[in-house]
Amino acid sequence: MKYFISDDHWDSDGYWLQLRSLSNRFSKETFNLISNHSFHDARILELIICNTSLVRKTLDPTSIKAKIYDIDGYEYLIHWSGVNNIDIKYSGKKKIYRSTQDDDYYFKTEDRRGLEDWAYDEITSIDNIYLQHEITLHSGALFNFIF
């Protein structure tokens, strides 16, 4: 990410300035949502990658849909169309703990959350055609979509 480097280093003014410069690349409704709503701590319920090459002949026929449940109890469907690059980094490795009383091994409840919740995201321009959406989850998983 370019603007949200760490919890201690955020260039939020720079990010919002560059996001406003991208407003003409979104529908009015979409831009209003991404500039006024945060998915921080939202749960990702589904992530679907679609190949529409048989249905429509386009340069980038791949799309991604995500069903998101935010902390206010609302469900959203996010749709990235014309996806040109998908990069997902996720390790499902969980911490295994050994009981001090016997030879039992177990997972802590908090380590059974899979991808976990949405932490931070950033939408930036790659060039005059493509945008990039980088999403970091609390589990450390990273999504990077170029669309």
mmCIF file of C-alpha atoms in Angstrom:
data_model
loop_
_atom_site.group_PDB
_atom_site.id
_atom_site.type_symbol
_atom_site.label_atom_id
_atom_site.label_comp_id
_atom_site.label_asym_id
_atom_site.label_seq_id
_atom_site.Cartn_x
_atom_site.Cartn_y
_atom_site.Cartn_z
ATOM 1 C CA MET A 1 0.000 0.000 0.000
ATOM 2 C CA LYS A 2 1.163 3.495 -0.760
ATOM 3 C CA TYR A 3 -0.766 5.577 1.793
ATOM 4 C CA PHE A 4 -1.547 3.146 4.637
ATOM 5 C CA ILE A 5 1.912 1.833 5.451
ATOM 6 C CA SER A 6 1.361 0.825 9.077
ATOM 7 C CA ASP A 7 -0.694 1.737 12.134
ATOM 8 C CA ASP A 8 1.902 4.423 12.847
ATOM 9 C CA HIS A 9 2.277 5.749 9.300
ATOM 10 C CA TRP A 10 -0.844 6.837 7.443
ATOM 11 C CA ASP A 11 -0.989 9.561 4.839
ATOM 12 C CA SER A 12 -4.762 9.877 5.001
ATOM 13 C CA ASP A 13 -4.776 13.419 3.538
ATOM 14 C CA GLY A 14 -2.750 12.238 0.540
ATOM 15 C CA TYR A 15 -4.984 9.198 0.117
ATOM 16 C CA TRP A 16 -8.253 11.164 0.148
ATOM 17 C CA LEU A 17 -6.805 13.716 -2.270
ATOM 18 C CA GLN A 18 -5.832 11.029 -4.778
ATOM 19 C CA LEU A 19 -9.143 9.164 -4.255
ATOM 20 C CA ARG A 20 -11.083 12.335 -5.105
ATOM 21 C CA SER A 21 -9.036 12.591 -8.312
ATOM 22 C CA LEU A 22 -10.439 9.158 -9.311
ATOM 23 C CA SER A 23 -14.100 10.147 -8.844
ATOM 24 C CA ASN A 24 -14.795 10.229 -12.600
ATOM 25 C CA ARG A 25 -13.755 6.554 -12.880
ATOM 26 C CA PHE A 26 -16.651 5.350 -10.700
ATOM 27 C CA SER A 27 -20.401 5.718 -10.847
ATOM 28 C CA LYS A 28 -21.675 8.462 -8.565
ATOM 29 C CA GLU A 29 -23.229 5.856 -6.227
ATOM 30 C CA THR A 30 -20.018 3.801 -6.017
ATOM 31 C CA PHE A 31 -17.825 6.830 -5.405
ATOM 32 C CA ASN A 32 -20.173 8.032 -2.673
ATOM 33 C CA LEU A 33 -19.932 4.623 -0.976
ATOM 34 C CA ILE A 34 -16.140 4.269 -1.140
ATOM 35 C CA SER A 35 -15.507 7.838 -0.009
ATOM 36 C CA ASN A 36 -18.041 7.886 2.854
ATOM 37 C CA HIS A 37 -18.187 4.312 4.156
ATOM 38 C CA SER A 38 -15.555 2.117 5.747
ATOM 39 C CA PHE A 39 -15.529 -1.666 5.668
ATOM 40 C CA HIS A 40 -13.076 -1.752 8.589
ATOM 41 C CA ASP A 41 -13.905 -4.791 10.763
ATOM 42 C CA ALA A 42 -16.439 -6.059 8.188
ATOM 43 C CA ARG A 43 -16.665 -9.816 7.690
ATOM 44 C CA ILE A 44 -16.078 -11.267 4.209
ATOM 45 C CA LEU A 45 -18.768 -13.905 3.757
ATOM 46 C CA GLU A 46 -18.031 -14.900 0.145
ATOM 47 C CA LEU A 47 -15.416 -14.196 -2.488
ATOM 48 C CA ILE A 48 -16.374 -15.369 -5.989
ATOM 49 C CA ILE A 49 -14.191 -15.143 -9.094
ATOM 50 C CA CYS A 50 -16.232 -15.196 -12.320
ATOM 51 C CA ASN A 51 -15.076 -15.841 -15.879
ATOM 52 C CA THR A 52 -17.542 -14.347 -18.335
ATOM 53 C CA SER A 53 -15.471 -14.953 -21.479
ATOM 54 C CA LEU A 54 -18.120 -17.269 -22.928
ATOM 55 C CA VAL A 55 -20.879 -14.726 -22.330
ATOM 56 C CA ARG A 56 -19.199 -11.522 -23.405
ATOM 57 C CA LYS A 57 -16.176 -10.971 -25.567
ATOM 58 C CA THR A 58 -14.171 -8.353 -23.694
ATOM 59 C CA LEU A 59 -10.496 -7.736 -23.158
ATOM 60 C CA ASP A 60 -10.787 -8.502 -19.424
ATOM 61 C CA PRO A 61 -13.728 -10.892 -18.909
ATOM 62 C CA THR A 62 -12.896 -11.761 -15.302
ATOM 63 C CA SER A 63 -14.811 -10.274 -12.386
ATOM 64 C CA ILE A 64 -14.804 -10.718 -8.624
ATOM 65 C CA LYS A 65 -17.758 -10.484 -6.290
ATOM 66 C CA ALA A 66 -17.508 -10.256 -2.522
ATOM 67 C CA LYS A 67 -20.355 -10.440 -0.040
ATOM 68 C CA ILE A 68 -19.477 -8.269 2.960
ATOM 69 C CA TYR A 69 -21.242 -7.998 6.319
ATOM 70 C CA ASP A 70 -20.279 -4.719 8.008
ATOM 71 C CA ILE A 71 -20.154 -3.924 11.717
ATOM 72 C CA ASP A 72 -23.465 -2.033 11.498
ATOM 73 C CA GLY A 73 -25.249 -5.193 10.366
ATOM 74 C CA TYR A 74 -25.607 -4.324 6.676
ATOM 75 C CA GLU A 75 -24.732 -6.688 3.868
ATOM 76 C CA TYR A 76 -22.997 -5.386 0.737
ATOM 77 C CA LEU A 77 -22.108 -6.967 -2.593
ATOM 78 C CA ILE A 78 -18.903 -5.518 -3.980
ATOM 79 C CA HIS A 79 -18.247 -6.151 -7.661
ATOM 80 C CA TRP A 80 -14.921 -5.584 -9.414
ATOM 81 C CA SER A 81 -15.355 -5.967 -13.190
ATOM 82 C CA GLY A 82 -12.753 -6.099 -15.940
ATOM 83 C CA VAL A 83 -10.243 -7.674 -13.553
ATOM 84 C CA ASN A 84 -6.818 -7.950 -15.126
ATOM 85 C CA ASN A 85 -4.790 -9.239 -12.149
ATOM 86 C CA ILE A 86 -5.666 -11.121 -8.950
ATOM 87 C CA ASP A 87 -3.184 -11.598 -6.135
ATOM 88 C CA ILE A 88 -4.355 -13.240 -2.910
ATOM 89 C CA LYS A 89 -1.941 -14.037 -0.088
ATOM 90 C CA TYR A 90 -3.324 -16.057 2.789
ATOM 91 C CA SER A 91 -1.832 -18.594 5.134
ATOM 92 C CA GLY A 92 -4.317 -20.833 6.888
ATOM 93 C CA LYS A 93 -1.695 -21.885 9.401
ATOM 94 C CA LYS A 94 -2.993 -21.607 12.931
ATOM 95 C CA LYS A 95 -1.185 -21.567 16.219
ATOM 96 C CA ILE A 96 -1.286 -24.906 17.982
ATOM 97 C CA TYR A 97 -1.148 -24.858 21.777
ATOM 98 C CA ARG A 98 -0.159 -27.687 24.095
ATOM 99 C CA SER A 99 -2.081 -28.210 27.281
ATOM 100 C CA THR A 100 0.023 -27.913 30.418
ATOM 101 C CA GLN A 101 -1.994 -30.648 32.123
ATOM 102 C CA ASP A 102 -1.622 -33.452 29.589
ATOM 103 C CA ASP A 103 -0.476 -34.159 26.069
ATOM 104 C CA ASP A 104 -3.539 -32.588 24.403
ATOM 105 C CA TYR A 105 -3.077 -30.074 21.617
ATOM 106 C CA TYR A 106 -5.721 -27.493 20.792
ATOM 107 C CA PHE A 107 -6.588 -24.302 18.933
ATOM 108 C CA LYS A 108 -7.697 -21.209 20.776
ATOM 109 C CA THR A 109 -11.139 -19.993 19.744
ATOM 110 C CA GLU A 110 -9.708 -16.707 18.453
ATOM 111 C CA ASP A 111 -7.444 -18.677 16.077
ATOM 112 C CA ARG A 112 -10.393 -20.318 14.286
ATOM 113 C CA ARG A 113 -11.581 -17.265 12.379
ATOM 114 C CA GLY A 114 -10.134 -18.038 8.930
ATOM 115 C CA LEU A 115 -9.558 -14.924 6.877
ATOM 116 C CA GLU A 116 -10.822 -12.786 9.756
ATOM 117 C CA ASP A 117 -12.187 -9.304 9.234
ATOM 118 C CA TRP A 118 -11.378 -6.474 6.836
ATOM 119 C CA ALA A 119 -8.689 -4.217 8.298
ATOM 120 C CA TYR A 120 -7.611 -1.600 5.744
ATOM 121 C CA ASP A 121 -7.956 -0.951 2.057
ATOM 122 C CA GLU A 122 -6.700 1.443 -0.548
ATOM 123 C CA ILE A 123 -7.840 2.165 -4.116
ATOM 124 C CA THR A 124 -5.232 3.759 -6.370
ATOM 125 C CA SER A 125 -4.692 4.302 -10.079
ATOM 126 C CA ILE A 126 -2.323 2.025 -11.985
ATOM 127 C CA ASP A 127 -2.680 4.065 -15.189
ATOM 128 C CA ASN A 128 -5.436 5.758 -17.223
ATOM 129 C CA ILE A 129 -7.243 2.426 -17.659
ATOM 130 C CA TYR A 130 -6.714 0.292 -14.561
ATOM 131 C CA LEU A 131 -7.295 0.795 -10.862
ATOM 132 C CA GLN A 132 -5.834 -1.243 -8.012
ATOM 133 C CA HIS A 133 -7.691 -2.214 -4.841
ATOM 134 C CA GLU A 134 -5.464 -3.496 -2.042
ATOM 135 C CA ILE A 135 -7.186 -4.996 0.999
ATOM 136 C CA THR A 136 -5.500 -6.150 4.208
ATOM 137 C CA LEU A 137 -7.395 -8.407 6.604
ATOM 138 C CA HIS A 138 -6.790 -8.744 10.337
ATOM 139 C CA SER A 139 -5.412 -12.259 9.733
ATOM 140 C CA GLY A 140 -2.625 -10.785 7.643
ATOM 141 C CA ALA A 141 -4.225 -11.960 4.389
ATOM 142 C CA LEU A 142 -3.736 -9.593 1.460
ATOM 143 C CA PHE A 143 -5.975 -9.130 -1.571
ATOM 144 C CA ASN A 144 -4.774 -7.110 -4.548
ATOM 145 C CA PHE A 145 -7.139 -6.683 -7.494
ATOM 146 C CA ILE A 146 -6.313 -4.711 -10.631
ATOM 147 C CA PHE A 147 -9.473 -3.837 -12.542
#
